[in-house]
PDB file of C-alpha atoms in Angstrom:
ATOM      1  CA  UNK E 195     -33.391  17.071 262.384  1.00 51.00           C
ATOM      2  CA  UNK E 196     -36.253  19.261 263.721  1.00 63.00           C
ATOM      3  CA  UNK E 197     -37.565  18.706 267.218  1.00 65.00           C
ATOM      4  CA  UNK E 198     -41.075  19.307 268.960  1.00 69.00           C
ATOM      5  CA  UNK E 199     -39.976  22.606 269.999  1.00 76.00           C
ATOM      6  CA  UNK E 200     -39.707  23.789 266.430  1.00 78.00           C
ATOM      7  CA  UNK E 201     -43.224  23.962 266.274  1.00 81.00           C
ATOM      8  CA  UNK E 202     -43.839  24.511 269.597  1.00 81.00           C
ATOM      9  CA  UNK E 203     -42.057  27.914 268.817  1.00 82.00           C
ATOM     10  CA  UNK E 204     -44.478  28.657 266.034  1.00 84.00           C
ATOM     11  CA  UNK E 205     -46.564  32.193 266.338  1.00 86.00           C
ATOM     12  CA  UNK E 206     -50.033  30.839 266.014  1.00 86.00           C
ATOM     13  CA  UNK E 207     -49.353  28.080 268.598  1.00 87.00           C
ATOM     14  CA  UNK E 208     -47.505  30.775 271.146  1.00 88.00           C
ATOM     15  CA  UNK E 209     -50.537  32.724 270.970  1.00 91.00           C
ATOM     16  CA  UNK E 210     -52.800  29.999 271.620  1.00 89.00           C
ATOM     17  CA  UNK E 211     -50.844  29.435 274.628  1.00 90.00           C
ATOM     18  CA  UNK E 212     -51.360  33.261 275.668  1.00 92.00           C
ATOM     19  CA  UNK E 213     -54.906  32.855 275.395  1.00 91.00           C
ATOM     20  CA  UNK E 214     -54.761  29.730 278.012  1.00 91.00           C
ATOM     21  CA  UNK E 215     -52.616  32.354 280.406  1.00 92.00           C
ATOM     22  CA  UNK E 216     -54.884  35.296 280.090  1.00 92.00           C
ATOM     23  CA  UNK E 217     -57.815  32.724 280.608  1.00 91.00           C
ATOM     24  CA  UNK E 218     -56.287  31.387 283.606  1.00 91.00           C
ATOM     25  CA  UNK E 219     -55.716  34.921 285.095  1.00 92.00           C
ATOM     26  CA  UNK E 220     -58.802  36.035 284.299  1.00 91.00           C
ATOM     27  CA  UNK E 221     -60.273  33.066 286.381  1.00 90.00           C
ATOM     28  CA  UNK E 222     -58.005  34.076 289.533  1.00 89.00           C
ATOM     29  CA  UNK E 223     -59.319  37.314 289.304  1.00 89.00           C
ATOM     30  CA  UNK E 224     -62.664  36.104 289.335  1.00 85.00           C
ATOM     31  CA  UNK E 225     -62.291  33.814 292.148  1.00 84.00           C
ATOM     32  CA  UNK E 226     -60.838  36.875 293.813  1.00 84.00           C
ATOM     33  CA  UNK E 227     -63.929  38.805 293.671  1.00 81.00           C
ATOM     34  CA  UNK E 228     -66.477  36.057 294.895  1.00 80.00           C
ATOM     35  CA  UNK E 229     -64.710  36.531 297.811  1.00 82.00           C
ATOM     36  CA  UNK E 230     -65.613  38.008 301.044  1.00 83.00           C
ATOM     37  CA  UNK E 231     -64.479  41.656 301.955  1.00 86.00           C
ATOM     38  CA  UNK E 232     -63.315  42.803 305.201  1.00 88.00           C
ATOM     39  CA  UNK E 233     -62.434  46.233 305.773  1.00 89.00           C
ATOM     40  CA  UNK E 234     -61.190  47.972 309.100  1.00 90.00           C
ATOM     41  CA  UNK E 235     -61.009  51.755 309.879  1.00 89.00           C
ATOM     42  CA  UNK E 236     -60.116  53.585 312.256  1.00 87.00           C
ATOM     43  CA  UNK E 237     -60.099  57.825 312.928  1.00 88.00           C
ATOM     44  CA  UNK E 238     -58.825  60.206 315.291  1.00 83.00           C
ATOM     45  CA  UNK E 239     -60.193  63.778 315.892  1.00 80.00           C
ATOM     46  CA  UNK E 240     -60.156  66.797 317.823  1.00 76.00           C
ATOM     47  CA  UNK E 241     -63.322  69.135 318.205  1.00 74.00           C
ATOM     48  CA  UNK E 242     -62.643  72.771 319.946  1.00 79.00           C
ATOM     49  CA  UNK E 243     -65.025  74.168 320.953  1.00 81.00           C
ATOM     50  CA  UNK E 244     -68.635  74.298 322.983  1.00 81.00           C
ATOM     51  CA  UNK E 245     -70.423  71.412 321.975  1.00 77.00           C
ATOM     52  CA  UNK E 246     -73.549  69.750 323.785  1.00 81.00           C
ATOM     53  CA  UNK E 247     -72.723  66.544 324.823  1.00 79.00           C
ATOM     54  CA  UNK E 248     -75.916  64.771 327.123  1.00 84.00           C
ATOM     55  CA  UNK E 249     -77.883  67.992 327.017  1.00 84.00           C
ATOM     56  CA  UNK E 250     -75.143  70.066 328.374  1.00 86.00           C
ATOM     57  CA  UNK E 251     -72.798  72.640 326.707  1.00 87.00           C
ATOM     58  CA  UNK E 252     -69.424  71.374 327.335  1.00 82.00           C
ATOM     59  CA  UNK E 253     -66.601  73.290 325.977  1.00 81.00           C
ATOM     60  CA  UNK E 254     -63.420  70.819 323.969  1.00 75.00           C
ATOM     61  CA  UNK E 255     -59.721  71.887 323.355  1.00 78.00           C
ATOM     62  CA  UNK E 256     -57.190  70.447 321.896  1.00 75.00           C
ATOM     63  CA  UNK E 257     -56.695  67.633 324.427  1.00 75.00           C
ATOM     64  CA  UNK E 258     -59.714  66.048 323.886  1.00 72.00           C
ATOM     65  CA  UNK E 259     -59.812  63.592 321.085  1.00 75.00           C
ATOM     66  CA  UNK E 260     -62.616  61.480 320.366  1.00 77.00           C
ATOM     67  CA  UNK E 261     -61.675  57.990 318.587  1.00 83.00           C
ATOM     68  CA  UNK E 262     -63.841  55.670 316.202  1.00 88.00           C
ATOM     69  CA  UNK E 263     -63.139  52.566 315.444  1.00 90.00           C
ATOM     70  CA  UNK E 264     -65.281  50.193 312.592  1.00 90.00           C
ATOM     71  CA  UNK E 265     -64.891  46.515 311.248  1.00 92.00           C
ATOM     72  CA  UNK E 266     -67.017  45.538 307.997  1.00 90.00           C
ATOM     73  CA  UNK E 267     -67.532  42.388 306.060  1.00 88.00           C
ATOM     74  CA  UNK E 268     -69.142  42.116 302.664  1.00 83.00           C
ATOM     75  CA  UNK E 269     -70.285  38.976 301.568  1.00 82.00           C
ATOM     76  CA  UNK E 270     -70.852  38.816 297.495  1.00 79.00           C
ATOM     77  CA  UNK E 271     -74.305  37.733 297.082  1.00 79.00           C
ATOM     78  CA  UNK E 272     -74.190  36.724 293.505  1.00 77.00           C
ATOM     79  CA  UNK E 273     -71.309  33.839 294.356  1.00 75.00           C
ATOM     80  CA  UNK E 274     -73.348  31.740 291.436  1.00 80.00           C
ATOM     81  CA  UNK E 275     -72.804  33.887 288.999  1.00 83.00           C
ATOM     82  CA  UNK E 276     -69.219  34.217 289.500  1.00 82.00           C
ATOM     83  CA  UNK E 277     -69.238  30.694 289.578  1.00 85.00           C
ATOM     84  CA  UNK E 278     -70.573  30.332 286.101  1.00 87.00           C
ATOM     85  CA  UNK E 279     -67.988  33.161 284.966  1.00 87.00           C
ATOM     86  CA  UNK E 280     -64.972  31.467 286.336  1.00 88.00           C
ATOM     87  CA  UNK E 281     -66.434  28.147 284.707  1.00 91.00           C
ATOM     88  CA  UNK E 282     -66.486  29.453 281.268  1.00 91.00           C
ATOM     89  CA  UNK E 283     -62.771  31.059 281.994  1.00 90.00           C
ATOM     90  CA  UNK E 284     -61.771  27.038 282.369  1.00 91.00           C
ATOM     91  CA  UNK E 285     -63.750  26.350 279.140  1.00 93.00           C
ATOM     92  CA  UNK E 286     -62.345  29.113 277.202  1.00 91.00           C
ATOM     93  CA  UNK E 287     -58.737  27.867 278.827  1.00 91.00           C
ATOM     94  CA  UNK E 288     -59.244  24.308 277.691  1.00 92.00           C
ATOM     95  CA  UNK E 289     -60.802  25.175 274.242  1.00 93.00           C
ATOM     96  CA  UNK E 290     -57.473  27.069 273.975  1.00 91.00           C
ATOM     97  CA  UNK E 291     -55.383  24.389 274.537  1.00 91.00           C
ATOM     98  CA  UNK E 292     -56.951  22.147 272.261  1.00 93.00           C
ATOM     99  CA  UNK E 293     -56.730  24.247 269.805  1.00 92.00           C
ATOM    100  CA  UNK E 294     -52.903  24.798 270.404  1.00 90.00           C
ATOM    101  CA  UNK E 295     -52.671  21.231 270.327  1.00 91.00           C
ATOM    102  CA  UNK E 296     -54.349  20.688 267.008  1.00 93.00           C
ATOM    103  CA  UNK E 297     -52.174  23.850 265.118  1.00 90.00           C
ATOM    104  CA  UNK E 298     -49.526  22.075 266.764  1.00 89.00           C
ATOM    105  CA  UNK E 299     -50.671  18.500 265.040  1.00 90.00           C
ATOM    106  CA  UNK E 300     -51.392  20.327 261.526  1.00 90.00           C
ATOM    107  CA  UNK E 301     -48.176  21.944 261.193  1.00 89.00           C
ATOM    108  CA  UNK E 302     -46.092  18.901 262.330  1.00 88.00           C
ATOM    109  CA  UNK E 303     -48.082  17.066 259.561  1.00 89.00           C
ATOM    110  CA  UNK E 304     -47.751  19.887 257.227  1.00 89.00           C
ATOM    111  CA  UNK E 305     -43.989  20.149 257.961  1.00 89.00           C
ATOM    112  CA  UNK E 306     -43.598  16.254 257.069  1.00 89.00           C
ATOM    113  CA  UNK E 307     -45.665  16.427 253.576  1.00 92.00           C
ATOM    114  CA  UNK E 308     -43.567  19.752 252.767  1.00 91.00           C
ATOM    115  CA  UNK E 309     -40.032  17.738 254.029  1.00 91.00           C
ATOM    116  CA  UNK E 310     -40.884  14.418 251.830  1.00 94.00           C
ATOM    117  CA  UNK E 311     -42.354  17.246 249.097  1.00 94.00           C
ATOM    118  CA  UNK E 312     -38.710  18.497 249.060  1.00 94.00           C
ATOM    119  CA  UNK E 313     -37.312  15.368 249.115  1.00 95.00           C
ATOM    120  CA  UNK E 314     -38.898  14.370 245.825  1.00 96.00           C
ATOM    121  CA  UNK E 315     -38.306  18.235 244.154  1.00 96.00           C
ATOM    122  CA  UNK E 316     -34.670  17.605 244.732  1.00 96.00           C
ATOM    123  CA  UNK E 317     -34.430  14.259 243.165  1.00 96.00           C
ATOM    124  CA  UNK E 318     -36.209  15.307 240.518  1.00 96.00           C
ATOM    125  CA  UNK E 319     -33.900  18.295 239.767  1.00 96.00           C
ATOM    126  CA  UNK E 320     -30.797  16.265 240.152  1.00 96.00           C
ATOM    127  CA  UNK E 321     -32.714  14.303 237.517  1.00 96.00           C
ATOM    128  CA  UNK E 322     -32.663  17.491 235.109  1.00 95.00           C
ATOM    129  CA  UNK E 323     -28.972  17.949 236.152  1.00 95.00           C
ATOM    130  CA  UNK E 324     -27.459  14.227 235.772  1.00 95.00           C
ATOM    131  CA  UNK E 325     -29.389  13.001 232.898  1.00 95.00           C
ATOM    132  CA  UNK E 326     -32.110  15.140 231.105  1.00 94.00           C
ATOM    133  CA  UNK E 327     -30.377  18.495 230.747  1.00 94.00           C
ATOM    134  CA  UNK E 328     -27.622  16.734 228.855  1.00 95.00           C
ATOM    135  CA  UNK E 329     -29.910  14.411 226.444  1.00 94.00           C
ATOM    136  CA  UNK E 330     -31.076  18.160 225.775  1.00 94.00           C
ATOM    137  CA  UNK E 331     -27.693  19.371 224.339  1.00 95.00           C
ATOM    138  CA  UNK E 332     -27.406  15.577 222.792  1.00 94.00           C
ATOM    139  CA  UNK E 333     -30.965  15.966 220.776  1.00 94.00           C
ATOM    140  CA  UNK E 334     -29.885  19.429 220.235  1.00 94.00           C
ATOM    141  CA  UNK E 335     -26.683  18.580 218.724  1.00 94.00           C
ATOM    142  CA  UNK E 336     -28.241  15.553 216.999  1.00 93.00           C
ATOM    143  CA  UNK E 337     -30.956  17.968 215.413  1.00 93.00           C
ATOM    144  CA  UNK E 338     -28.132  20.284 214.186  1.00 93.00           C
ATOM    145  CA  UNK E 339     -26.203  17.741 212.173  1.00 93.00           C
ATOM    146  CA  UNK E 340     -29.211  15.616 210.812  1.00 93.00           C
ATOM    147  CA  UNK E 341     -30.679  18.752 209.223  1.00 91.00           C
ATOM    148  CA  UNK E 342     -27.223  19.802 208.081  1.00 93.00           C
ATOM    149  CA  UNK E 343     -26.791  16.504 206.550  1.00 92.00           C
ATOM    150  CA  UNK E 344     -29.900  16.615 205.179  1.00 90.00           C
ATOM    151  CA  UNK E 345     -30.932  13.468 207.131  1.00 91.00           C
ATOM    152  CA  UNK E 346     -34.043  14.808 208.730  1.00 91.00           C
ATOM    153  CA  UNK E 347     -36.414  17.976 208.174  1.00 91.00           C
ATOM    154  CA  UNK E 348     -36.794  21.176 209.042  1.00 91.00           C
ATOM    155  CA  UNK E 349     -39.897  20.323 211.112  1.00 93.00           C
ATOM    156  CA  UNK E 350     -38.016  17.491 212.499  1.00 93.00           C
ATOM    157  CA  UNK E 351     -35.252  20.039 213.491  1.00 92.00           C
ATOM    158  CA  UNK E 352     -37.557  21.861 214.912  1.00 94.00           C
ATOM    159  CA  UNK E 353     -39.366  19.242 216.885  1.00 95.00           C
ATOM    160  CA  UNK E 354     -35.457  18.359 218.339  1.00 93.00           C
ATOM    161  CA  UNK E 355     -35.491  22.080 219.194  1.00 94.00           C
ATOM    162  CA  UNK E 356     -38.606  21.842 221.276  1.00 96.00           C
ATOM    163  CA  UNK E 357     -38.166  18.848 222.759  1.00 94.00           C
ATOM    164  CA  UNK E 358     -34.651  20.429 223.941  1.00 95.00           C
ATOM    165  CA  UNK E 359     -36.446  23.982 225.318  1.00 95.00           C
ATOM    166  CA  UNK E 360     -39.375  21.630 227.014  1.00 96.00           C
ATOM    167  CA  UNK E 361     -36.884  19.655 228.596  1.00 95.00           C
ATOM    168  CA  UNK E 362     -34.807  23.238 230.046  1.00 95.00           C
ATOM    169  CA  UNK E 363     -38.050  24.570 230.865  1.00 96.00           C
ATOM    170  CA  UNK E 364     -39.205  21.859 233.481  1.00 96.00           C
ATOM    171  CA  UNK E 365     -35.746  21.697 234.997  1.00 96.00           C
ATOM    172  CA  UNK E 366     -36.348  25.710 235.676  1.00 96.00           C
ATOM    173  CA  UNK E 367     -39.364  24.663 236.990  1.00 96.00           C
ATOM    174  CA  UNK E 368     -37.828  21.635 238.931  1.00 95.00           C
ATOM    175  CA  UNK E 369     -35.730  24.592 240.749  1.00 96.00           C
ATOM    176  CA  UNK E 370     -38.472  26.473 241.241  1.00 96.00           C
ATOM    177  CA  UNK E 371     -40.553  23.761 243.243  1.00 96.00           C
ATOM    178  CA  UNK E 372     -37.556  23.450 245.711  1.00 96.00           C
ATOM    179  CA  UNK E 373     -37.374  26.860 246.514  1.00 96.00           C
ATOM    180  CA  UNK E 374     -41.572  26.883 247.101  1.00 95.00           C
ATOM    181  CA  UNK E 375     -40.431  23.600 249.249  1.00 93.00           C
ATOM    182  CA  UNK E 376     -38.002  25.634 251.226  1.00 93.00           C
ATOM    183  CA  UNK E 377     -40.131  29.105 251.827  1.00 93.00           C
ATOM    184  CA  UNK E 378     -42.607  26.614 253.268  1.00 91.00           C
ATOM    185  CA  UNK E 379     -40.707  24.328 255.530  1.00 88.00           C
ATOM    186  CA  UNK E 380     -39.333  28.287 257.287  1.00 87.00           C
ATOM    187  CA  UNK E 381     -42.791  29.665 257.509  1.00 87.00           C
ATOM    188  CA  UNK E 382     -43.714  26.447 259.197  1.00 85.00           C
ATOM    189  CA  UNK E 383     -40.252  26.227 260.942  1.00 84.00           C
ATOM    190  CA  UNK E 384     -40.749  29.929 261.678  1.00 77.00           C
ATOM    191  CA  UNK E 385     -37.264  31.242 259.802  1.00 73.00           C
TER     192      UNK E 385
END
């Protein structure tokens, strides 16, 4: 019995999903740039020396420190578009979710086809096991004593023969349609 997190689990759908989460990041770090900026500084120095301060020559050691102190804001002016960036980000998110969903929807239908596909390729070679592979050895064995009798041709033998090799040759082939069943159910199933 296969659940929905089978598929959930399958590679093209997880990266679907990864697109949605770098879409979504992308669009917080958007929306963290049309923000505002505020910065604050601040500085601390010591001048030694003569230095004219007011017109007069004024002499500084070590003691002295002078201080400055500045506040800034920066306002983005292009807010719209940012605006039209961090719209497209939810576009891109939501065309990426779609598209999970539908990859999710084909493979689910895909997996059912492939399960009922299997279904009938294993009937069918239980088919060539229970019944035709031994009306094969019967016609064969059939062929072999009519034409030793003398009760039927060599063509006819022959014809037996081929009917027999026909009949081996699809059930070879009925085997190899359930194993083409089974790759495809664990590339879908993702094993």
């Amino acid at each position: 019995v296969l659940d929905s997190t089978t598929i959930a689990n399958h590679p093209a759908i997880k990266a679907f999903y990864q697109e949605m989460e770098i879409a979504e990041k992308n669009k917080n770090v958007e929306k963290s740039q049309g923000l505002p900026e505020f910065s604050l500084g601040y500085s601390n120095q010591s001048l030694i020396g003569f230095h004219t301060v007011n017109g007069q020559e004024k002499y500084h050691n070590a003691g002295n420190r002078f201080n400055i102190a500045n506040i800034g804001i920066a306002i983005p002016l292009t807010y719209g578009a940012t605006k039209a960036r961090i719209k497209s980000l939810e576009y891109q998110k939501q065309m990426a979710e779609s598209n999970a969903k539908l990859q999710q929807k084909q493979l689910t239908a895909q997996l059912e086809n492939t399960l009922n596909q299997y279904q009938q390729d294993v009937q069918q070679y239980e088919y060539y096991v229970k019944q035709a592979l031994p009306n094969a050895e019967k016609i064969v064995k059939a062929g072999q004593l009519g034409y030793k009798t003398g009760e039927i041709s060599y063509v006819e033998y022959l014809f037996a023969l081929q009917t027999s090799t026909n009949i081996q040759l699809k059930y070879l082939e009925s085997i190899q349609q359930v194993n083409e069943s089974v790759v495809i159910i664990n590339s879908i199933i993702n094993k």
